[in-house]
Amino acid sequence: GENVEQHPSTLSVQEGDSAVIKCTYSDSASNYFPWYKQELGKGPQLIIDIRSNVGEKKDQRIAVTLNKTAKHFSLHITETQPEDSAVYFCAAGRILNSGYSTLTFGKGTMLLVSP
Amino acid sequence: NAGVTQTPKFRVLKTGQSMTLLCAQDMNHEYMYWYRQDPGMGLRLIHYSVGEGTTAKGEVPDGYNVSRLKKQNFLLGLESAAPSQTSVYFCASSYWGPESEGEQFFGPGTRLTVL
């Protein structure tokens, strides 16, 4: 089955700095790579995702890059703000012709942004 | 829309007791999932369903049963609770269509403690 490794487990940055979280996956058939943000006491929420036919995707201060050859993908957050403090999960899975996806999640990165 | 709701929010059980966790979604999603979240382990898939009347095992199904009698509800049962099942349980749902790439929407979670 799929195995997703995520690093680092904790990341502390100053407000305004950039943060980078990295993930690797093992199954070359995986074609869908979402990132979820989980605030304290809440369920995870999708913040950005990327398909395997795309190398990079941006949404304002957030970007994700994918290297299929090396089987790794990364989340980049620029100009970090205190409200970015949360646990971030990467995941990998397959979007099948039938549409549904099962995801394998990384173990999470706790991001702390200090004012 | 309430999105994905979970009942109860908290529960304490004694070893050997049984209980059912209820997940409901009002988004008419075909696919539903149950995850457990343990410290340092990320989210692990217990069972999932690709439609009413169907269920399938995920990564960690032992000790759990599920049912999907109605499209909007997905029940997770513990027949004989064990301390190893102390965890936070998340339900999620998704759909596949022209405007969706399989994003999973998560509920707020149920915190279960087994003594």
Short mmCIF file of N, CA, C and O in Angstrom, two decimals, chain B residues 44-96:
data_model
loop_
_atom_site.label_atom_id
_atom_site.label_comp_id
_atom_site.label_asym_id
_atom_site.label_seq_id
_atom_site.Cartn_x
_atom_site.Cartn_y
_atom_site.Cartn_z
N ARG B 44 -5.73 7.81 10.00
CA ARG B 44 -5.70 6.48 9.41
C ARG B 44 -7.13 6.04 9.08
O ARG B 44 -8.04 6.16 9.91
N LEU B 45 -7.31 5.52 7.88
CA LEU B 45 -8.63 5.15 7.38
C LEU B 45 -9.08 3.84 8.01
O LEU B 45 -8.39 2.82 7.94
N ILE B 46 -10.29 3.86 8.60
CA ILE B 46 -10.84 2.66 9.24
C ILE B 46 -11.70 1.89 8.23
O ILE B 46 -11.44 0.72 7.92
N HIS B 47 -12.76 2.52 7.75
CA HIS B 47 -13.66 1.97 6.75
C HIS B 47 -14.13 3.10 5.86
O HIS B 47 -14.08 4.26 6.25
N TYR B 48 -14.64 2.73 4.69
CA TYR B 48 -15.22 3.74 3.83
C TYR B 48 -16.38 3.15 3.03
O TYR B 48 -16.60 1.92 3.05
N SER B 49 -17.11 4.03 2.37
CA SER B 49 -18.28 3.60 1.61
C SER B 49 -18.35 4.40 0.32
O SER B 49 -18.17 5.62 0.33
N VAL B 50 -18.59 3.72 -0.79
CA VAL B 50 -18.67 4.40 -2.08
C VAL B 50 -20.12 4.60 -2.51
O VAL B 50 -20.39 5.03 -3.63
N GLY B 51 -21.05 4.29 -1.63
CA GLY B 51 -22.46 4.51 -1.94
C GLY B 51 -23.35 3.82 -0.92
O GLY B 51 -22.89 2.97 -0.15
N GLU B 52 -24.62 4.18 -0.97
CA GLU B 52 -25.58 3.58 -0.04
C GLU B 52 -25.55 2.06 -0.15
O GLU B 52 -25.55 1.51 -1.26
N GLY B 53 -25.48 1.40 1.00
CA GLY B 53 -25.49 -0.05 1.02
C GLY B 53 -24.14 -0.71 0.80
O GLY B 53 -24.04 -1.93 0.80
N THR B 54 -23.08 0.08 0.60
CA THR B 54 -21.75 -0.49 0.37
C THR B 54 -20.79 -0.05 1.46
O THR B 54 -20.88 1.06 1.97
N THR B 55 -19.86 -0.91 1.83
CA THR B 55 -18.79 -0.56 2.76
C THR B 55 -17.53 -1.32 2.35
O THR B 55 -17.61 -2.35 1.68
N ALA B 56 -16.39 -0.80 2.78
CA ALA B 56 -15.12 -1.45 2.46
C ALA B 56 -14.12 -1.16 3.58
O ALA B 56 -14.24 -0.14 4.27
N LYS B 57 -13.16 -2.05 3.75
CA LYS B 57 -12.16 -1.89 4.81
C LYS B 57 -11.07 -0.92 4.38
O LYS B 57 -10.66 -0.90 3.23
N GLY B 58 -10.59 -0.18 5.37
CA GLY B 58 -9.46 0.70 5.14
C GLY B 58 -8.20 0.12 5.73
O GLY B 58 -8.02 -1.10 5.75
N GLU B 59 -7.35 0.97 6.25
CA GLU B 59 -6.04 0.55 6.76
C GLU B 59 -6.12 -0.14 8.12
O GLU B 59 -5.37 -1.09 8.38
N VAL B 60 -7.03 0.31 8.99
CA VAL B 60 -7.11 -0.21 10.36
C VAL B 60 -8.54 -0.60 10.73
O VAL B 60 -9.15 -0.01 11.62
N PRO B 61 -9.11 -1.63 10.10
CA PRO B 61 -10.53 -1.94 10.30
C PRO B 61 -10.85 -2.82 11.51
O PRO B 61 -12.01 -2.91 11.93
N ASP B 62 -9.83 -3.47 12.07
CA ASP B 62 -10.10 -4.46 13.12
C ASP B 62 -10.73 -3.83 14.36
O ASP B 62 -10.26 -2.82 14.87
N GLY B 63 -11.81 -4.47 14.85
CA GLY B 63 -12.50 -3.98 16.05
C GLY B 63 -13.63 -3.02 15.75
O GLY B 63 -14.30 -2.56 16.67
N TYR B 64 -13.84 -2.71 14.46
CA TYR B 64 -14.87 -1.76 14.06
C TYR B 64 -15.79 -2.39 13.02
O TYR B 64 -15.36 -3.20 12.21
N ASN B 65 -17.06 -1.96 13.04
CA ASN B 65 -17.96 -2.30 11.95
C ASN B 65 -18.68 -1.04 11.51
O ASN B 65 -18.75 -0.06 12.25
N VAL B 66 -19.16 -1.04 10.29
CA VAL B 66 -19.81 0.15 9.74
C VAL B 66 -21.07 -0.26 8.98
O VAL B 66 -21.23 -1.41 8.58
N SER B 67 -21.95 0.72 8.82
CA SER B 67 -23.14 0.51 7.99
C SER B 67 -23.52 1.80 7.30
O SER B 67 -23.35 2.90 7.86
N ARG B 68 -24.04 1.66 6.08
CA ARG B 68 -24.46 2.81 5.28
C ARG B 68 -25.85 2.49 4.73
O ARG B 68 -26.02 2.21 3.55
N LEU B 69 -26.84 2.53 5.59
CA LEU B 69 -28.20 2.19 5.18
C LEU B 69 -28.86 3.32 4.42
O LEU B 69 -29.73 3.11 3.58
N LYS B 70 -28.46 4.55 4.74
CA LYS B 70 -28.97 5.72 4.04
C LYS B 70 -27.79 6.50 3.47
O LYS B 70 -26.72 6.54 4.08
N LYS B 71 -28.00 7.12 2.35
CA LYS B 71 -26.91 7.83 1.68
C LYS B 71 -26.30 8.90 2.59
O LYS B 71 -25.08 9.11 2.56
N GLN B 72 -27.10 9.55 3.40
CA GLN B 72 -26.59 10.67 4.18
C GLN B 72 -25.94 10.26 5.49
O GLN B 72 -25.33 11.08 6.16
N ASN B 73 -26.06 8.99 5.88
CA ASN B 73 -25.54 8.56 7.18
C ASN B 73 -24.51 7.44 7.04
O ASN B 73 -24.65 6.53 6.21
N PHE B 74 -23.49 7.49 7.90
CA PHE B 74 -22.46 6.46 7.93
C PHE B 74 -22.18 6.19 9.40
O PHE B 74 -21.75 7.08 10.13
N LEU B 75 -22.47 4.97 9.85
CA LEU B 75 -22.35 4.63 11.26
C LEU B 75 -21.08 3.81 11.51
O LEU B 75 -20.77 2.90 10.73
N LEU B 76 -20.40 4.12 12.58
CA LEU B 76 -19.22 3.36 12.99
C LEU B 76 -19.51 2.72 14.34
O LEU B 76 -19.86 3.40 15.30
N GLY B 77 -19.39 1.39 14.40
CA GLY B 77 -19.69 0.66 15.62
C GLY B 77 -18.47 0.03 16.26
O GLY B 77 -17.57 -0.44 15.56
N LEU B 78 -18.46 0.07 17.58
CA LEU B 78 -17.45 -0.64 18.35
C LEU B 78 -18.23 -1.67 19.18
O LEU B 78 -19.03 -1.31 20.04
N GLU B 79 -18.04 -2.94 18.90
CA GLU B 79 -18.82 -3.97 19.58
C GLU B 79 -18.33 -4.24 20.99
O GLU B 79 -19.12 -4.45 21.91
N SER B 80 -17.02 -4.22 21.18
CA SER B 80 -16.43 -4.47 22.50
C SER B 80 -15.20 -3.57 22.63
O SER B 80 -14.11 -3.93 22.20
N ALA B 81 -15.41 -2.38 23.19
CA ALA B 81 -14.37 -1.37 23.19
C ALA B 81 -13.13 -1.80 23.97
O ALA B 81 -13.23 -2.46 25.02
N ALA B 82 -11.96 -1.40 23.46
CA ALA B 82 -10.68 -1.67 24.10
C ALA B 82 -9.93 -0.36 24.29
O ALA B 82 -10.14 0.59 23.52
N PRO B 83 -9.06 -0.29 25.30
CA PRO B 83 -8.29 0.96 25.52
C PRO B 83 -7.53 1.42 24.27
O PRO B 83 -7.33 2.62 24.08
N SER B 84 -7.13 0.48 23.41
CA SER B 84 -6.40 0.84 22.18
C SER B 84 -7.28 1.61 21.21
O SER B 84 -6.77 2.19 20.24
N GLN B 85 -8.59 1.64 21.45
CA GLN B 85 -9.49 2.39 20.58
C GLN B 85 -9.74 3.80 21.08
O GLN B 85 -10.52 4.55 20.48
N THR B 86 -9.06 4.18 22.16
CA THR B 86 -9.07 5.58 22.59
C THR B 86 -8.44 6.42 21.49
O THR B 86 -7.29 6.19 21.10
N SER B 87 -9.20 7.39 20.98
CA SER B 87 -8.75 8.15 19.83
C SER B 87 -9.74 9.27 19.54
O SER B 87 -10.78 9.39 20.19
N VAL B 88 -9.40 10.08 18.56
CA VAL B 88 -10.35 11.03 18.00
C VAL B 88 -10.78 10.49 16.64
O VAL B 88 -9.93 10.17 15.81
N TYR B 89 -12.08 10.37 16.46
CA TYR B 89 -12.63 9.79 15.24
C TYR B 89 -13.21 10.89 14.36
O TYR B 89 -14.00 11.71 14.80
N PHE B 90 -12.80 10.86 13.09
CA PHE B 90 -13.30 11.83 12.12
C PHE B 90 -14.04 11.11 11.01
O PHE B 90 -13.58 10.10 10.49
N CYS B 91 -15.15 11.69 10.65
CA CYS B 91 -15.90 11.26 9.48
C CYS B 91 -15.66 12.26 8.36
O CYS B 91 -15.44 13.46 8.63
N ALA B 92 -15.67 11.80 7.14
CA ALA B 92 -15.50 12.68 5.99
C ALA B 92 -16.40 12.20 4.86
O ALA B 92 -16.82 11.04 4.82
N SER B 93 -16.70 13.12 3.95
CA SER B 93 -17.48 12.74 2.77
C SER B 93 -16.92 13.45 1.55
O SER B 93 -16.22 14.47 1.67
N SER B 94 -17.20 12.90 0.37
CA SER B 94 -16.74 13.52 -0.86
C SER B 94 -17.64 13.11 -2.01
O SER B 94 -18.43 12.17 -1.89
N TYR B 95 -17.51 13.84 -3.12
CA TYR B 95 -18.23 13.44 -4.32
C TYR B 95 -17.36 13.71 -5.52
O TYR B 95 -16.39 14.47 -5.46
N TRP B 96 -17.68 13.06 -6.58
CA TRP B 96 -16.92 13.23 -7.82
C TRP B 96 -17.85 13.81 -8.87
O TRP B 96 -18.93 13.33 -9.09
#
